[in-house]
XYZ file of C-alpha atoms in Angstrom:
488
model
C -22.426 -43.093 1.060
C -19.452 -42.621 -0.555
C -16.660 -40.474 0.214
C -15.450 -37.276 -1.591
C -12.039 -38.769 -1.215
C -13.459 -40.873 -3.920
C -15.298 -38.145 -5.180
C -12.379 -36.140 -6.147
C -11.096 -38.383 -8.161
C -14.085 -38.618 -10.756
C -16.107 -36.424 -11.297
C -18.232 -34.817 -8.980
C -21.774 -35.296 -11.614
C -20.570 -38.367 -13.036
C -22.739 -39.756 -16.357
C -23.388 -43.322 -16.575
C -23.689 -44.233 -20.171
C -26.239 -46.390 -20.367
C -27.612 -46.972 -23.985
C -31.598 -47.277 -24.385
C -32.786 -46.597 -27.794
C -31.013 -42.549 -28.217
C -31.379 -41.505 -24.769
C -28.158 -41.207 -22.632
C -29.477 -41.437 -19.489
C -27.546 -38.735 -16.680
C -27.492 -40.215 -13.337
C -26.857 -37.305 -10.169
C -24.423 -37.916 -6.983
C -26.559 -36.285 -4.129
C -23.954 -35.208 -1.547
C -24.366 -34.034 2.182
C -23.453 -30.669 2.353
C -23.408 -28.643 5.868
C -23.397 -24.195 5.549
C -21.724 -22.972 8.489
C -23.596 -19.201 8.294
C -26.978 -18.395 7.850
C -26.381 -14.873 6.905
C -27.021 -13.419 3.374
C -25.069 -14.827 1.860
C -25.045 -18.404 3.447
C -29.071 -18.538 2.684
C -28.765 -18.324 -0.906
C -26.347 -21.274 -1.716
C -28.447 -22.611 0.150
C -30.856 -22.489 -1.669
C -28.952 -23.458 -4.323
C -27.299 -26.222 -2.651
C -30.646 -27.771 -1.724
C -32.232 -26.690 -5.414
C -29.885 -28.781 -7.214
C -31.500 -32.689 -5.523
C -28.157 -32.043 -2.533
C -29.204 -32.845 1.540
C -28.536 -29.686 3.348
C -27.614 -29.599 6.696
C -27.334 -25.046 8.298
C -25.276 -23.650 12.314
C -25.583 -20.651 12.613
C -27.072 -19.796 15.854
C -27.929 -16.004 15.104
C -29.534 -16.023 12.277
C -33.847 -16.145 12.962
C -34.927 -18.205 9.734
C -33.480 -21.028 8.487
C -33.490 -21.635 4.478
C -36.272 -23.925 3.378
C -34.870 -27.413 2.685
C -31.996 -26.753 5.492
C -32.176 -29.466 7.808
C -31.060 -26.542 11.139
C -28.945 -28.068 13.906
C -28.228 -26.960 17.287
C -24.076 -27.379 17.246
C -21.255 -27.065 14.607
C -20.201 -31.001 16.089
C -23.904 -32.541 14.598
C -24.154 -30.268 11.764
C -20.321 -31.547 10.253
C -20.374 -35.686 10.792
C -20.309 -37.641 7.243
C -20.399 -34.429 5.728
C -18.220 -34.835 2.753
C -18.684 -30.842 2.463
C -18.736 -28.479 4.941
C -19.319 -24.725 3.560
C -18.196 -21.658 6.446
C -19.191 -17.993 5.311
C -19.578 -17.187 8.960
C -17.775 -14.036 9.071
C -13.708 -13.632 8.735
C -13.902 -12.596 12.277
C -15.222 -16.415 13.676
C -13.503 -18.708 10.947
C -10.599 -18.908 12.784
C -12.580 -20.556 15.856
C -15.045 -22.029 13.503
C -12.683 -24.243 11.816
C -10.617 -25.083 14.993
C -14.155 -26.609 16.149
C -15.833 -28.363 13.164
C -11.900 -29.954 12.416
C -12.360 -32.440 15.076
C -15.709 -33.753 13.952
C -14.657 -33.575 10.162
C -14.470 -36.601 8.402
C -11.066 -38.069 6.756
C -11.164 -37.112 3.033
C -14.324 -34.076 3.395
C -13.534 -30.916 1.787
C -13.583 -27.655 4.385
C -13.806 -25.212 1.848
C -13.782 -21.427 3.305
C -15.622 -18.627 2.156
C -14.452 -15.917 4.383
C -13.223 -12.896 2.983
C -9.665 -12.622 4.859
C -5.651 -12.210 4.219
C -4.205 -14.964 2.777
C -1.945 -15.824 6.131
C -5.362 -16.247 8.360
C -7.118 -18.425 5.291
C -3.953 -20.740 6.330
C -4.215 -20.475 9.817
C -8.078 -21.579 8.661
C -6.769 -24.581 5.598
C -3.847 -26.023 9.631
C -6.621 -27.876 12.156
C -8.542 -28.839 9.420
C -5.302 -30.914 7.893
C -4.043 -31.981 10.184
C -7.565 -33.735 10.939
C -7.683 -35.199 7.996
C -9.489 -33.395 5.853
C -9.068 -31.166 2.257
C -9.577 -27.815 2.326
C -10.300 -25.142 -0.359
C -9.893 -21.130 -0.139
C -12.855 -20.367 -2.018
C -12.875 -15.835 -2.985
C -16.785 -15.384 -4.260
C -15.248 -12.607 -6.978
C -19.456 -10.546 -6.756
C -22.606 -9.999 -5.505
C -24.248 -12.899 -3.600
C -27.121 -11.353 -3.309
C -27.523 -10.056 -7.415
C -26.146 -14.183 -8.821
C -26.862 -16.292 -6.390
C -25.359 -19.664 -5.546
C -23.810 -18.779 -9.567
C -22.101 -15.486 -8.402
C -18.327 -16.538 -9.771
C -15.187 -17.415 -7.531
C -11.808 -18.076 -7.717
C -10.326 -21.307 -5.738
C -7.356 -22.936 -4.117
C -6.492 -25.190 -2.208
C -5.912 -29.083 -2.382
C -9.757 -29.176 -2.446
C -10.378 -27.091 -4.988
C -10.482 -29.760 -7.685
C -13.914 -31.019 -5.608
C -14.729 -27.547 -4.933
C -14.968 -26.642 -9.016
C -17.266 -29.211 -9.480
C -19.842 -29.063 -7.115
C -19.680 -24.994 -7.448
C -19.939 -25.454 -11.111
C -22.970 -27.676 -10.941
C -24.008 -24.498 -9.094
C -23.819 -22.353 -12.437
C -21.085 -20.754 -11.329
C -17.960 -19.520 -13.312
C -14.882 -21.388 -11.691
C -11.497 -20.478 -12.275
C -8.875 -23.047 -11.108
C -5.697 -21.377 -8.175
C -2.665 -22.602 -6.984
C -2.895 -25.661 -4.221
C -1.891 -23.031 -1.329
C -5.066 -22.388 0.438
C -4.833 -17.901 0.562
C -3.889 -17.751 -2.584
C -7.173 -17.055 -4.328
C -8.152 -14.626 -1.449
C -4.944 -12.423 -2.844
C -7.010 -12.379 -5.732
C -9.752 -11.429 -4.284
C -8.308 -8.863 -2.179
C -6.699 -7.529 -5.090
C -10.103 -6.985 -6.536
C -11.024 -5.673 -3.160
C -8.781 -2.358 -3.437
C -10.010 -1.768 -7.175
C -13.810 -2.931 -6.579
C -13.827 -1.580 -2.736
C -11.804 1.650 -4.149
C -13.725 2.495 -6.728
C -17.247 2.107 -4.771
C -15.831 4.773 -2.231
C -14.013 7.700 -5.047
C -17.255 6.884 -6.367
C -19.747 8.245 -3.982
C -17.769 11.183 -2.264
C -16.799 12.231 -5.235
C -21.492 12.475 -5.401
C -21.104 13.437 -2.479
C -19.250 16.295 -3.061
C -21.192 16.801 -6.319
C -24.177 16.774 -4.315
C -23.016 19.729 -2.709
C -22.326 21.790 -5.649
C -25.022 20.861 -7.677
C -24.221 19.055 -10.035
C -24.122 15.199 -10.014
C -25.844 14.736 -12.633
C -23.412 16.240 -14.585
C -20.424 14.217 -12.616
C -22.075 10.987 -13.459
C -22.037 11.603 -17.313
C -18.560 12.451 -17.033
C -18.297 9.138 -15.172
C -20.379 7.122 -17.328
C -17.681 8.254 -20.209
C -14.806 7.060 -18.486
C -15.766 3.366 -17.100
C -17.188 2.560 -20.373
C -13.543 2.741 -23.008
C -11.868 -1.211 -20.822
C -7.921 -1.784 -21.240
C -7.588 2.282 -23.098
C -9.300 3.950 -19.631
C -6.982 2.042 -17.312
C -3.680 1.978 -19.344
C -4.203 5.411 -19.425
C -5.177 6.361 -15.946
C -1.690 4.590 -15.078
C 0.967 6.265 -17.647
C -0.654 9.526 -16.384
C -0.544 9.043 -12.800
C 3.199 7.730 -13.522
C 4.194 10.370 -15.732
C 1.918 14.066 -13.968
C 2.161 12.443 -10.908
C 3.735 15.843 -9.691
C 1.564 17.753 -11.122
C -2.085 15.330 -10.497
C -1.054 15.378 -6.401
C -1.448 19.045 -6.606
C -4.384 19.192 -8.494
C -5.727 17.632 -5.740
C -4.777 18.545 -3.071
C -6.564 21.318 -4.286
C -9.116 19.244 -4.784
C -9.647 18.308 -1.173
C -9.467 21.731 -0.100
C -12.262 22.431 -2.309
C -14.867 19.736 -1.129
C -13.991 20.689 2.505
C -14.990 23.968 1.483
C -18.422 22.143 0.211
C -18.242 20.774 3.541
C -17.170 17.256 3.392
C -14.319 15.112 4.421
C -11.976 14.265 1.357
C -10.877 11.318 2.571
C -9.805 9.934 -0.938
C -8.723 13.058 -2.242
C -6.484 13.618 0.715
C -5.518 9.844 0.475
C -5.144 10.306 -3.674
C -3.311 13.313 -3.214
C -0.712 11.477 -1.117
C -0.870 8.143 -3.454
C 0.885 11.024 -6.135
C 3.140 12.704 -4.735
C 4.852 9.177 -3.359
C 5.244 8.604 -7.131
C 7.154 11.788 -8.102
C 9.243 10.818 -5.245
C 9.461 7.746 -7.059
C 9.871 8.204 -9.385
C 12.428 11.500 -10.324
C 15.483 10.896 -10.581
C 18.692 9.042 -8.654
C 21.684 9.941 -7.966
C 23.708 6.532 -8.023
C 24.438 5.446 -4.839
C 28.130 4.926 -6.319
C 28.220 8.621 -6.452
C 26.679 9.518 -2.614
C 29.673 6.940 -1.565
C 32.279 8.709 -3.821
C 30.067 12.456 -1.773
C 30.444 10.909 1.946
C 34.442 10.822 1.559
C 34.393 14.344 0.956
C 33.965 17.709 3.150
C 30.910 19.704 2.304
C 34.242 22.148 2.093
C 35.088 20.690 -0.405
C 32.405 20.079 -2.370
C 31.777 23.808 -2.215
C 35.532 24.536 -3.911
C 34.025 21.424 -6.494
C 31.369 23.482 -7.489
C 32.874 26.892 -6.997
C 31.739 28.389 -4.094
C 28.154 28.046 -5.126
C 25.130 26.369 -4.070
C 26.903 26.391 0.255
C 24.068 27.207 2.837
C 25.126 30.310 5.277
C 26.393 30.137 7.725
C 22.900 30.819 9.386
C 22.118 26.905 9.010
C 24.478 25.557 11.231
C 25.049 21.724 13.367
C 22.985 21.375 15.859
C 25.471 19.251 17.631
C 28.272 18.415 16.534
C 27.795 15.440 13.723
C 30.416 13.314 11.008
C 30.300 14.245 7.324
C 26.299 12.920 6.162
C 24.730 12.343 2.892
C 21.572 11.828 1.526
C 19.294 12.709 -1.912
C 16.669 15.753 -0.599
C 13.032 14.604 0.281
C 11.992 18.832 -0.035
C 9.619 20.459 2.281
C 8.042 23.338 2.230
C 6.001 25.239 5.605
C 4.400 28.596 6.595
C 6.510 29.619 9.321
C 5.835 27.680 13.096
C 3.823 25.608 11.682
C 5.359 21.768 10.843
C 2.661 20.009 9.031
C 4.326 19.624 6.234
C 7.465 16.902 7.471
C 4.048 14.795 9.543
C 3.508 13.932 5.315
C 6.741 14.474 4.336
C 7.174 11.170 6.510
C 4.754 9.297 4.669
C 6.237 9.230 1.385
C 9.574 9.518 2.921
C 12.366 7.080 1.653
C 15.214 5.111 3.179
C 18.601 7.439 2.648
C 16.928 10.488 2.142
C 17.424 14.093 3.292
C 14.632 16.310 5.197
C 15.392 19.763 3.352
C 12.888 22.362 4.708
C 12.057 25.868 3.863
C 10.662 26.878 7.512
C 10.577 30.846 5.804
C 13.276 31.338 8.225
C 11.847 31.855 11.234
C 12.644 30.926 14.284
C 10.096 31.390 16.434
C 8.865 27.538 16.528
C 11.168 24.886 16.441
C 8.757 22.400 13.136
C 11.058 19.782 14.219
C 11.445 17.761 17.412
C 12.495 14.617 19.000
C 10.012 12.825 17.907
C 10.088 13.300 14.668
C 13.549 12.713 14.328
C 11.894 9.211 15.568
C 9.737 8.443 13.621
C 12.345 9.835 10.679
C 15.212 7.289 11.939
C 13.502 4.666 10.995
C 12.105 5.813 7.799
C 15.910 5.195 7.480
C 16.072 8.841 6.275
C 19.400 10.685 7.588
C 19.554 14.163 8.272
C 17.771 17.241 8.108
C 18.493 20.812 6.653
C 15.436 23.056 8.913
C 15.755 26.706 7.413
C 14.226 27.963 10.685
C 13.560 26.491 14.441
C 14.313 22.369 15.793
C 13.765 21.996 19.713
C 15.708 19.328 21.367
C 18.292 19.031 20.897
C 20.187 16.650 23.122
C 18.118 14.017 22.545
C 18.678 14.649 18.250
C 21.926 14.104 19.694
C 20.775 10.541 21.870
C 19.870 9.311 19.014
C 22.217 10.586 16.613
C 19.792 12.605 14.239
C 22.129 15.598 12.676
C 20.455 18.615 12.428
C 21.186 21.667 10.535
C 19.215 24.632 11.534
C 18.984 28.231 11.332
C 17.824 28.598 14.879
C 16.553 26.880 18.707
C 13.254 27.953 20.219
C 11.688 25.611 22.723
C 8.048 26.647 21.178
C 6.023 24.156 19.608
C 4.757 24.256 15.897
C 1.425 24.769 14.763
C -0.262 22.243 11.924
C -2.458 23.363 9.781
C -0.765 23.548 6.773
C -0.863 24.658 4.297
C 3.167 22.774 3.184
C 4.195 21.133 0.243
C 6.163 18.864 -0.920
C 8.292 17.369 -3.915
C 8.782 20.979 -5.822
C 12.138 22.852 -5.282
C 12.421 24.596 -2.855
C 14.741 28.743 -1.166
C 16.727 27.233 1.487
C 19.430 30.122 3.394
C 18.851 31.757 -0.008
C 19.943 28.647 -1.810
C 17.514 26.331 -4.584
C 17.262 22.623 -3.507
C 15.052 20.927 -6.325
C 13.848 17.550 -4.704
C 17.143 14.676 -5.834
C 19.713 16.956 -5.104
C 22.676 15.817 -3.203
C 22.556 16.729 0.806
C 26.615 16.979 1.753
C 26.539 18.473 5.796
C 29.475 18.085 7.901
C 30.402 20.766 11.226
C 31.357 23.007 8.431
C 27.595 23.454 6.979
C 25.434 22.142 3.714
C 26.269 22.157 0.368
C 23.974 21.345 -2.650
C 24.881 19.262 -5.351
C 22.691 19.589 -8.247
C 21.304 15.492 -8.806
C 22.489 16.748 -11.762
C 25.333 17.148 -12.009
C 26.264 15.134 -8.795
C 29.163 12.420 -11.007
C 30.910 15.000 -12.420
C 30.874 17.403 -8.382
C 32.035 14.307 -6.967
C 34.843 13.221 -9.044
C 35.935 16.989 -8.897
C 35.520 16.843 -5.524
C 37.207 13.912 -4.672
C 40.310 16.052 -6.740
C 39.654 18.763 -4.753
C 40.355 16.239 -1.409
C 43.078 14.229 -2.920
C 44.973 17.530 -3.584
C 44.819 19.189 -0.053
C 46.124 15.445 1.169
C 48.912 16.079 -0.753
C 49.427 19.335 -0.040
C 49.173 18.796 3.681
C 52.009 16.024 3.083
C 54.083 18.151 1.786
C 54.150 21.319 4.177
C 54.848 18.491 6.689
C 58.021 17.510 4.721
C 59.222 20.535 4.512
C 59.096 21.282 0.490
C 55.914 23.543 0.214
C 56.289 26.149 -2.441
C 55.050 29.449 -1.602
C 51.274 29.007 -2.837
C 51.458 31.606 -6.109
C 48.313 34.197 -5.695
C 46.873 35.079 -9.626
C 46.489 38.426 -11.856
C-alpha cells in the first residue's frame, strides 16, 4: 500500500496516461479510510467514499447501524491501524479524547482530518497528539448542511494535511476552499459563518413565532423574502444603517421586545439585538480625546465651573459619599425609574473604560440604586465613578474598593429591578442636562458637567483659571497682592 506521504506528493487521483488507439485510460487509487463516528454526517460521508471505490472502516460505540460497504471495528485502535486517512466526525465534546486515543495507533504520515465544529483553540488541542505521533493533521470545516448536500457539501480545509485532504473531498464532488497551514484556521471561518447562519435562523424563528401569535405569518414571510434576495445591497444597507441609526433602532427594538412579551413570546433575540444597537450607539458617539481629559483631570470642579461661567454645576444636594480625589470621565447616561436599578445593570453591558456613570434616579432616596456589587462590576469594566441623582448604599465598601460616587442620598433599602430604563440618552441630573459623552469633572466640592462639544475650549479656560488663582495665591503670600476691584 502506498503511504499517504507519497500520495500528498502526487495527485490523489493519479492519471496514467496511456495511448491506446484514441483512448485515455484513468487509473483510480484505492485508499484505506477510517471514519470515527457513524452518526448522520459520518454515515453520509461513508456512503460517498464507498461509492467512490475506497475501502472504509468505521468506529462508533453508539450508532445503531453500519452504512453498507463499511467494515465496523470494535475499537479505535483497530479502526485506525494502517489507515491512510482518518476522518473524525464524533462531535466536538468527544473530539479531543478520540484524537488522543487514535494518535497512538496512527501510521506515520497518515492524515487525521477533524470535521467537528469547534473553536480554533480546541482544534489545536485535537491536532497536538496527532502531530506528535508523526501523522498529518487537517482541520475540515463543513460549510453547508450535510443532509442536503451529503458527501459533496462544501468544505474549508486548513492544516498541513490540507492538500491531500482537499484532493480526497474533491473526488466526492465537494467544493473545496484551501485555508492556511494552522489547525483552527478553517474552523475560524466556519464559526464566523455560524454567527450569521445560526443567528439568522434564530431571528427568523423568533420573528415567525411572533408573527404566528399576531396572526401575521404570511405577511412577515413576504417581508423576509423581499429582503433576502438583495445580496450585497441588503448586507451593506443593514450594516451601515446599524452604525448610522444605532440609537433610534435600539429604542425601536426595545419597543418590539415589549410587544413580543405582550404576545407571549420570550424576546431573547430581539432583546440581544437591542443591546447590540445600544452598544453601537455608544461606540460611535464622538468622544472627547484623552488629552483633553488629561487637562481637565488637573483642574478642580470649581475651576471648571468658573470656566463655564459657573453653569453646568450640579447642586450641592448631590455630594461625594466619601472623600475622593478629582475624577474625570465620559458620561455614560442612564435614566431609571425611582428606586429601580435595572438600567445600571444594562448599562454595564455596554460600558467602556473611562466611562463615568451618570444616573437620573428621579431624585428618589427611598431605595439605593447602586451598592457594593454594582461598584465592583463597574471597576472591573473600567468605569471611573458614578453620579447618582438618587440614593446609594454600602458607603464603607465603596470607600474601601476606591469607587468614587456622588449621590443625592443614602439608603440601606435595596432597589427594584423591573425597569423601564433608558441608556445613552440625554438625562437631567440635579436640574442639569447631561448628554452621552459629556465630560464629568468631580471632586470633594461637587460635580461639573462639561459639554463634549465645548470640552477643548473649556479645558484650556479651566487651566487658565487654575494658573491665575495659583499666581494670585503666590502674590498674597508674598504680601504684594492688590485689593480686588469689584466691577460695577
